[in-house]
Amino acid sequence: MSVAKEFELANDKYSAGFTKGDLPLPPGRKVAVVVCMDARIDPARALGLEEGDAHVIRNAGGRAADALRSVIISQQLLGTRELVVIHHTDCGMLTFRDEDLRKKLQETTHVTADHFAFLPFADIEQSVREDVAFFKHSPYVLDVPTTGYVYDVKTGAIRKVEDN
Ligand SMILES: [Zn+2]
């Protein structure tokens, strides 16, 4: 069975007991969370989020530059007024450099990707600080409370590293 088929079965159960059909479009807690796509992180459970609470913007590494388009939409059209950035221990972004992935991409697709920045990093706390600073200094992003955390995949705990 494909995973998509498994999703359909799981969703039958989820939707059968669904009671959140009347939520407003803007996030109730007026927050956007930018977090790595890592499969070990469940932002809803780790942060106490329910349907309708928050925008959770996920990408490889939880990088701010990659999330910018969504953050602008979140703030300008859907009223969020706080930002949270979460990177994590043992992140895949610590394991490669741009040139490594460009080479691999060229080998497998025969496409040159020299212009592509995959935004890997070498230090988790530093990457969180960089991304909080990115939002703070971006002319496209409102000046809102912005907090950065490192999530520990071994313990499930978040640790604050930047509060701005
Ligand atoms: Zn990651």
JSON list of C-alpha atoms and ligand atoms in Angstrom, two decimals:
[
{"chain": "A", "resi": 1, "resn": "MET", "atom": "CA", "xyz": [0.00, 0.00, 0.00]},
{"chain": "A", "resi": 2, "resn": "SER", "atom": "CA", "xyz": [1.33, 3.47, -0.85]},
{"chain": "A", "resi": 3, "resn": "VAL", "atom": "CA", "xyz": [1.77, 5.99, 1.93]},
{"chain": "A", "resi": 4, "resn": "ALA", "atom": "CA", "xyz": [-0.82, 8.16, 0.21]},
{"chain": "A", "resi": 5, "resn": "LYS", "atom": "CA", "xyz": [-3.33, 5.34, 0.60]},
{"chain": "A", "resi": 6, "resn": "GLU", "atom": "CA", "xyz": [-2.40, 5.05, 4.27]},
{"chain": "A", "resi": 7, "resn": "PHE", "atom": "CA", "xyz": [-3.07, 8.77, 4.61]},
{"chain": "A", "resi": 8, "resn": "GLU", "atom": "CA", "xyz": [-6.51, 8.34, 3.15]},
{"chain": "A", "resi": 9, "resn": "LEU", "atom": "CA", "xyz": [-7.35, 5.69, 5.74]},
{"chain": "A", "resi": 10, "resn": "ALA", "atom": "CA", "xyz": [-5.94, 7.77, 8.61]},
{"chain": "A", "resi": 11, "resn": "ASN", "atom": "CA", "xyz": [-7.86, 10.78, 7.39]},
{"chain": "A", "resi": 12, "resn": "ASP", "atom": "CA", "xyz": [-11.11, 8.85, 7.36]},
{"chain": "A", "resi": 13, "resn": "LYS", "atom": "CA", "xyz": [-10.73, 8.49, 11.13]},
{"chain": "A", "resi": 14, "resn": "TYR", "atom": "CA", "xyz": [-9.58, 12.08, 11.66]},
{"chain": "A", "resi": 15, "resn": "SER", "atom": "CA", "xyz": [-12.38, 13.63, 9.66]},
{"chain": "A", "resi": 16, "resn": "ALA", "atom": "CA", "xyz": [-15.03, 11.35, 11.16]},
{"chain": "A", "resi": 17, "resn": "GLY", "atom": "CA", "xyz": [-14.58, 13.02, 14.53]},
{"chain": "A", "resi": 18, "resn": "PHE", "atom": "CA", "xyz": [-13.77, 16.50, 13.24]},
{"chain": "A", "resi": 19, "resn": "THR", "atom": "CA", "xyz": [-15.17, 19.39, 15.25]},
{"chain": "A", "resi": 20, "resn": "LYS", "atom": "CA", "xyz": [-12.96, 22.33, 14.15]},
{"chain": "A", "resi": 21, "resn": "GLY", "atom": "CA", "xyz": [-14.86, 23.28, 11.02]},
{"chain": "A", "resi": 22, "resn": "ASP", "atom": "CA", "xyz": [-15.79, 26.80, 12.15]},
{"chain": "A", "resi": 23, "resn": "LEU", "atom": "CA", "xyz": [-12.35, 28.26, 12.88]},
{"chain": "A", "resi": 24, "resn": "PRO", "atom": "CA", "xyz": [-11.47, 31.69, 11.44]},
{"chain": "A", "resi": 25, "resn": "LEU", "atom": "CA", "xyz": [-8.75, 31.90, 8.78]},
{"chain": "A", "resi": 26, "resn": "PRO", "atom": "CA", "xyz": [-6.28, 34.11, 10.73]},
{"chain": "A", "resi": 27, "resn": "PRO", "atom": "CA", "xyz": [-4.28, 32.20, 13.38]},
{"chain": "A", "resi": 28, "resn": "GLY", "atom": "CA", "xyz": [-5.93, 32.67, 16.77]},
{"chain": "A", "resi": 29, "resn": "ARG", "atom": "CA", "xyz": [-2.65, 33.08, 18.64]},
{"chain": "A", "resi": 30, "resn": "LYS", "atom": "CA", "xyz": [-1.25, 35.50, 16.03]},
{"chain": "A", "resi": 31, "resn": "VAL", "atom": "CA", "xyz": [2.08, 33.71, 15.72]},
{"chain": "A", "resi": 32, "resn": "ALA", "atom": "CA", "xyz": [4.12, 32.24, 12.87]},
{"chain": "A", "resi": 33, "resn": "VAL", "atom": "CA", "xyz": [6.60, 29.48, 13.70]},
{"chain": "A", "resi": 34, "resn": "VAL", "atom": "CA", "xyz": [9.45, 28.71, 11.30]},
{"chain": "A", "resi": 35, "resn": "VAL", "atom": "CA", "xyz": [10.75, 25.21, 11.99]},
{"chain": "A", "resi": 36, "resn": "CYS", "atom": "CA", "xyz": [12.82, 22.54, 10.28]},
{"chain": "A", "resi": 37, "resn": "MET", "atom": "CA", "xyz": [10.97, 19.91, 8.27]},
{"chain": "A", "resi": 38, "resn": "ASP", "atom": "CA", "xyz": [12.76, 17.15, 10.24]},
{"chain": "A", "resi": 39, "resn": "ALA", "atom": "CA", "xyz": [10.42, 14.18, 10.59]},
{"chain": "A", "resi": 40, "resn": "ARG", "atom": "CA", "xyz": [11.23, 13.79, 14.28]},
{"chain": "A", "resi": 41, "resn": "ILE", "atom": "CA", "xyz": [9.67, 17.11, 15.21]},
{"chain": "A", "resi": 42, "resn": "ASP", "atom": "CA", "xyz": [5.93, 17.43, 15.77]},
{"chain": "A", "resi": 43, "resn": "PRO", "atom": "CA", "xyz": [5.46, 21.19, 16.27]},
{"chain": "A", "resi": 44, "resn": "ALA", "atom": "CA", "xyz": [1.82, 20.89, 17.27]},
{"chain": "A", "resi": 45, "resn": "ARG", "atom": "CA", "xyz": [2.50, 18.53, 20.15]},
{"chain": "A", "resi": 46, "resn": "ALA", "atom": "CA", "xyz": [5.89, 19.96, 21.10]},
{"chain": "A", "resi": 47, "resn": "LEU", "atom": "CA", "xyz": [4.51, 23.52, 21.35]},
{"chain": "A", "resi": 48, "resn": "GLY", "atom": "CA", "xyz": [0.94, 22.90, 22.45]},
{"chain": "A", "resi": 49, "resn": "LEU", "atom": "CA", "xyz": [-0.70, 24.02, 19.23]},
{"chain": "A", "resi": 50, "resn": "GLU", "atom": "CA", "xyz": [-4.25, 23.21, 18.18]},
{"chain": "A", "resi": 51, "resn": "GLU", "atom": "CA", "xyz": [-5.90, 23.66, 14.80]},
{"chain": "A", "resi": 52, "resn": "GLY", "atom": "CA", "xyz": [-6.37, 27.38, 14.16]},
{"chain": "A", "resi": 53, "resn": "ASP", "atom": "CA", "xyz": [-3.63, 28.55, 16.55]},
{"chain": "A", "resi": 54, "resn": "ALA", "atom": "CA", "xyz": [-0.58, 29.33, 14.41]},
{"chain": "A", "resi": 55, "resn": "HIS", "atom": "CA", "xyz": [1.13, 29.32, 11.06]},
{"chain": "A", "resi": 56, "resn": "VAL", "atom": "CA", "xyz": [3.77, 26.60, 11.08]},
{"chain": "A", "resi": 57, "resn": "ILE", "atom": "CA", "xyz": [6.17, 27.22, 8.20]},
{"chain": "A", "resi": 58, "resn": "ARG", "atom": "CA", "xyz": [8.49, 24.28, 7.59]},
{"chain": "A", "resi": 59, "resn": "ASN", "atom": "CA", "xyz": [11.50, 23.88, 5.35]},
{"chain": "A", "resi": 60, "resn": "ALA", "atom": "CA", "xyz": [14.90, 22.20, 5.41]},
{"chain": "A", "resi": 61, "resn": "GLY", "atom": "CA", "xyz": [16.66, 23.70, 8.42]},
{"chain": "A", "resi": 62, "resn": "GLY", "atom": "CA", "xyz": [13.83, 26.06, 9.35]},
{"chain": "A", "resi": 63, "resn": "ARG", "atom": "CA", "xyz": [15.67, 28.79, 7.44]},
{"chain": "A", "resi": 64, "resn": "ALA", "atom": "CA", "xyz": [14.31, 32.32, 7.53]},
{"chain": "A", "resi": 65, "resn": "ALA", "atom": "CA", "xyz": [15.26, 33.24, 3.97]},
{"chain": "A", "resi": 66, "resn": "ASP", "atom": "CA", "xyz": [13.34, 30.25, 2.65]},
{"chain": "A", "resi": 67, "resn": "ALA", "atom": "CA", "xyz": [10.31, 31.14, 4.78]},
{"chain": "A", "resi": 68, "resn": "LEU", "atom": "CA", "xyz": [10.19, 34.84, 3.89]},
{"chain": "A", "resi": 69, "resn": "ARG", "atom": "CA", "xyz": [7.40, 34.62, 1.32]},
{"chain": "A", "resi": 70, "resn": "SER", "atom": "CA", "xyz": [5.14, 32.81, 3.80]},
{"chain": "A", "resi": 71, "resn": "VAL", "atom": "CA", "xyz": [6.04, 35.16, 6.67]},
{"chain": "A", "resi": 72, "resn": "ILE", "atom": "CA", "xyz": [5.06, 38.20, 4.61]},
{"chain": "A", "resi": 73, "resn": "ILE", "atom": "CA", "xyz": [1.71, 36.62, 3.77]},
{"chain": "A", "resi": 74, "resn": "SER", "atom": "CA", "xyz": [1.27, 35.58, 7.41]},
{"chain": "A", "resi": 75, "resn": "GLN", "atom": "CA", "xyz": [1.84, 39.11, 8.69]},
{"chain": "A", "resi": 76, "resn": "GLN", "atom": "CA", "xyz": [0.31, 41.24, 5.95]},
{"chain": "A", "resi": 77, "resn": "LEU", "atom": "CA", "xyz": [-2.77, 39.19, 5.11]},
{"chain": "A", "resi": 78, "resn": "LEU", "atom": "CA", "xyz": [-3.42, 37.07, 8.17]},
{"chain": "A", "resi": 79, "resn": "GLY", "atom": "CA", "xyz": [-2.40, 39.29, 11.04]},
{"chain": "A", "resi": 80, "resn": "THR", "atom": "CA", "xyz": [0.35, 37.38, 12.85]},
{"chain": "A", "resi": 81, "resn": "ARG", "atom": "CA", "xyz": [2.38, 39.60, 15.17]},
{"chain": "A", "resi": 82, "resn": "GLU", "atom": "CA", "xyz": [5.01, 37.29, 16.67]},
{"chain": "A", "resi": 83, "resn": "LEU", "atom": "CA", "xyz": [7.71, 35.09, 15.13]},
{"chain": "A", "resi": 84, "resn": "VAL", "atom": "CA", "xyz": [9.40, 31.99, 16.47]},
{"chain": "A", "resi": 85, "resn": "VAL", "atom": "CA", "xyz": [12.38, 30.25, 14.83]},
{"chain": "A", "resi": 86, "resn": "ILE", "atom": "CA", "xyz": [13.21, 26.65, 15.76]},
{"chain": "A", "resi": 87, "resn": "HIS", "atom": "CA", "xyz": [16.28, 24.76, 14.58]},
{"chain": "A", "resi": 88, "resn": "HIS", "atom": "CA", "xyz": [17.32, 21.47, 16.18]},
{"chain": "A", "resi": 89, "resn": "THR", "atom": "CA", "xyz": [20.10, 19.15, 17.24]},
{"chain": "A", "resi": 90, "resn": "ASP", "atom": "CA", "xyz": [21.30, 16.53, 14.73]},
{"chain": "A", "resi": 91, "resn": "CYS", "atom": "CA", "xyz": [19.91, 18.57, 11.82]},
{"chain": "A", "resi": 92, "resn": "GLY", "atom": "CA", "xyz": [20.64, 17.32, 8.31]},
{"chain": "A", "resi": 93, "resn": "MET", "atom": "CA", "xyz": [21.70, 20.87, 7.42]},
{"chain": "A", "resi": 94, "resn": "LEU", "atom": "CA", "xyz": [24.85, 20.26, 9.46]},
{"chain": "A", "resi": 95, "resn": "THR", "atom": "CA", "xyz": [25.91, 17.40, 7.20]},
{"chain": "A", "resi": 96, "resn": "PHE", "atom": "CA", "xyz": [26.65, 18.99, 3.82]},
{"chain": "A", "resi": 97, "resn": "ARG", "atom": "CA", "xyz": [27.90, 22.07, 2.02]},
{"chain": "A", "resi": 98, "resn": "ASP", "atom": "CA", "xyz": [26.30, 23.81, -0.93]},
{"chain": "A", "resi": 99, "resn": "GLU", "atom": "CA", "xyz": [28.96, 22.50, -3.29]},
{"chain": "A", "resi": 100, "resn": "ASP", "atom": "CA", "xyz": [28.31, 18.90, -2.18]},
{"chain": "A", "resi": 101, "resn": "LEU", "atom": "CA", "xyz": [24.62, 19.08, -2.96]},
{"chain": "A", "resi": 102, "resn": "ARG", "atom": "CA", "xyz": [25.13, 20.99, -6.19]},
{"chain": "A", "resi": 103, "resn": "LYS", "atom": "CA", "xyz": [27.45, 18.19, -7.34]},
{"chain": "A", "resi": 104, "resn": "LYS", "atom": "CA", "xyz": [24.99, 15.47, -6.33]},
{"chain": "A", "resi": 105, "resn": "LEU", "atom": "CA", "xyz": [22.16, 17.30, -8.05]},
{"chain": "A", "resi": 106, "resn": "GLN", "atom": "CA", "xyz": [24.19, 17.61, -11.23]},
{"chain": "A", "resi": 107, "resn": "GLU", "atom": "CA", "xyz": [25.09, 13.92, -11.13]},
{"chain": "A", "resi": 108, "resn": "THR", "atom": "CA", "xyz": [21.50, 12.76, -10.69]},
{"chain": "A", "resi": 109, "resn": "THR", "atom": "CA", "xyz": [19.62, 15.27, -12.82]},
{"chain": "A", "resi": 110, "resn": "HIS", "atom": "CA", "xyz": [22.34, 16.56, -15.17]},
{"chain": "A", "resi": 111, "resn": "VAL", "atom": "CA", "xyz": [21.22, 20.07, -14.33]},
{"chain": "A", "resi": 112, "resn": "THR", "atom": "CA", "xyz": [23.72, 22.71, -13.26]},
{"chain": "A", "resi": 113, "resn": "ALA", "atom": "CA", "xyz": [22.65, 24.35, -10.02]},
{"chain": "A", "resi": 114, "resn": "ASP", "atom": "CA", "xyz": [25.53, 26.69, -9.27]},
{"chain": "A", "resi": 115, "resn": "HIS", "atom": "CA", "xyz": [23.16, 29.52, -8.38]},
{"chain": "A", "resi": 116, "resn": "PHE", "atom": "CA", "xyz": [21.27, 27.47, -5.80]},
{"chain": "A", "resi": 117, "resn": "ALA", "atom": "CA", "xyz": [21.84, 28.27, -2.11]},
{"chain": "A", "resi": 118, "resn": "PHE", "atom": "CA", "xyz": [20.66, 25.37, 0.02]},
{"chain": "A", "resi": 119, "resn": "LEU", "atom": "CA", "xyz": [21.39, 27.29, 3.24]},
{"chain": "A", "resi": 120, "resn": "PRO", "atom": "CA", "xyz": [23.24, 24.61, 5.22]},
{"chain": "A", "resi": 121, "resn": "PHE", "atom": "CA", "xyz": [24.92, 25.62, 8.47]},
{"chain": "A", "resi": 122, "resn": "ALA", "atom": "CA", "xyz": [27.79, 24.54, 10.71]},
{"chain": "A", "resi": 123, "resn": "ASP", "atom": "CA", "xyz": [26.52, 25.67, 14.13]},
{"chain": "A", "resi": 124, "resn": "ILE", "atom": "CA", "xyz": [22.93, 25.35, 15.34]},
{"chain": "A", "resi": 125, "resn": "GLU", "atom": "CA", "xyz": [22.88, 28.21, 17.83]},
{"chain": "A", "resi": 126, "resn": "GLN", "atom": "CA", "xyz": [24.54, 30.49, 15.33]},
{"chain": "A", "resi": 127, "resn": "SER", "atom": "CA", "xyz": [22.04, 29.58, 12.63]},
{"chain": "A", "resi": 128, "resn": "VAL", "atom": "CA", "xyz": [19.16, 30.40, 14.99]},
{"chain": "A", "resi": 129, "resn": "ARG", "atom": "CA", "xyz": [20.72, 33.78, 15.80]},
{"chain": "A", "resi": 130, "resn": "GLU", "atom": "CA", "xyz": [21.29, 34.47, 12.11]},
{"chain": "A", "resi": 131, "resn": "ASP", "atom": "CA", "xyz": [17.69, 33.70, 11.25]},
{"chain": "A", "resi": 132, "resn": "VAL", "atom": "CA", "xyz": [16.25, 35.78, 14.09]},
{"chain": "A", "resi": 133, "resn": "ALA", "atom": "CA", "xyz": [18.49, 38.62, 12.88]},
{"chain": "A", "resi": 134, "resn": "PHE", "atom": "CA", "xyz": [17.36, 38.00, 9.30]},
{"chain": "A", "resi": 135, "resn": "PHE", "atom": "CA", "xyz": [13.74, 38.64, 10.28]},
{"chain": "A", "resi": 136, "resn": "LYS", "atom": "CA", "xyz": [14.68, 41.58, 12.51]},
{"chain": "A", "resi": 137, "resn": "HIS", "atom": "CA", "xyz": [16.58, 43.28, 9.71]},
{"chain": "A", "resi": 138, "resn": "SER", "atom": "CA", "xyz": [14.42, 42.33, 6.75]},
{"chain": "A", "resi": 139, "resn": "PRO", "atom": "CA", "xyz": [12.65, 45.39, 5.35]},
{"chain": "A", "resi": 140, "resn": "TYR", "atom": "CA", "xyz": [9.73, 43.14, 4.40]},
{"chain": "A", "resi": 141, "resn": "VAL", "atom": "CA", "xyz": [9.11, 41.83, 7.92]},
{"chain": "A", "resi": 142, "resn": "LEU", "atom": "CA", "xyz": [7.26, 43.76, 10.63]},
{"chain": "A", "resi": 143, "resn": "ASP", "atom": "CA", "xyz": [9.12, 44.57, 13.82]},
{"chain": "A", "resi": 144, "resn": "VAL", "atom": "CA", "xyz": [7.51, 41.97, 16.07]},
{"chain": "A", "resi": 145, "resn": "PRO", "atom": "CA", "xyz": [8.74, 39.88, 19.03]},
{"chain": "A", "resi": 146, "resn": "THR", "atom": "CA", "xyz": [11.00, 37.20, 17.56]},
{"chain": "A", "resi": 147, "resn": "THR", "atom": "CA", "xyz": [12.33, 34.30, 19.60]},
{"chain": "A", "resi": 148, "resn": "GLY", "atom": "CA", "xyz": [14.78, 31.59, 18.55]},
{"chain": "A", "resi": 149, "resn": "TYR", "atom": "CA", "xyz": [15.09, 28.10, 20.00]},
{"chain": "A", "resi": 150, "resn": "VAL", "atom": "CA", "xyz": [17.06, 24.92, 19.57]},
{"chain": "A", "resi": 151, "resn": "TYR", "atom": "CA", "xyz": [14.90, 21.79, 19.83]},
{"chain": "A", "resi": 152, "resn": "ASP", "atom": "CA", "xyz": [16.66, 18.72, 21.19]},
{"chain": "A", "resi": 153, "resn": "VAL", "atom": "CA", "xyz": [15.60, 15.62, 19.22]},
{"chain": "A", "resi": 154, "resn": "LYS", "atom": "CA", "xyz": [16.79, 13.39, 22.08]},
{"chain": "A", "resi": 155, "resn": "THR", "atom": "CA", "xyz": [14.67, 15.00, 24.82]},
{"chain": "A", "resi": 156, "resn": "GLY", "atom": "CA", "xyz": [11.91, 16.89, 22.99]},
{"chain": "A", "resi": 157, "resn": "ALA", "atom": "CA", "xyz": [12.89, 20.03, 24.93]},
{"chain": "A", "resi": 158, "resn": "ILE", "atom": "CA", "xyz": [13.34, 23.49, 23.42]},
{"chain": "A", "resi": 159, "resn": "ARG", "atom": "CA", "xyz": [16.06, 25.85, 24.66]},
{"chain": "A", "resi": 160, "resn": "LYS", "atom": "CA", "xyz": [15.88, 29.57, 24.02]},
{"chain": "A", "resi": 161, "resn": "VAL", "atom": "CA", "xyz": [18.98, 31.01, 22.35]},
{"chain": "A", "resi": 162, "resn": "GLU", "atom": "CA", "xyz": [17.72, 34.34, 21.05]},
{"chain": "A", "resi": 163, "resn": "ASP", "atom": "CA", "xyz": [15.02, 36.72, 22.24]},
{"chain": "A", "resi": 164, "resn": "ASN", "atom": "CA", "xyz": [14.61, 39.89, 20.25]},
{"chain": "B", "resi": 1, "resn": "ZN", "atom": "ZN", "xyz": [16.65, 19.80, 10.47]}
]
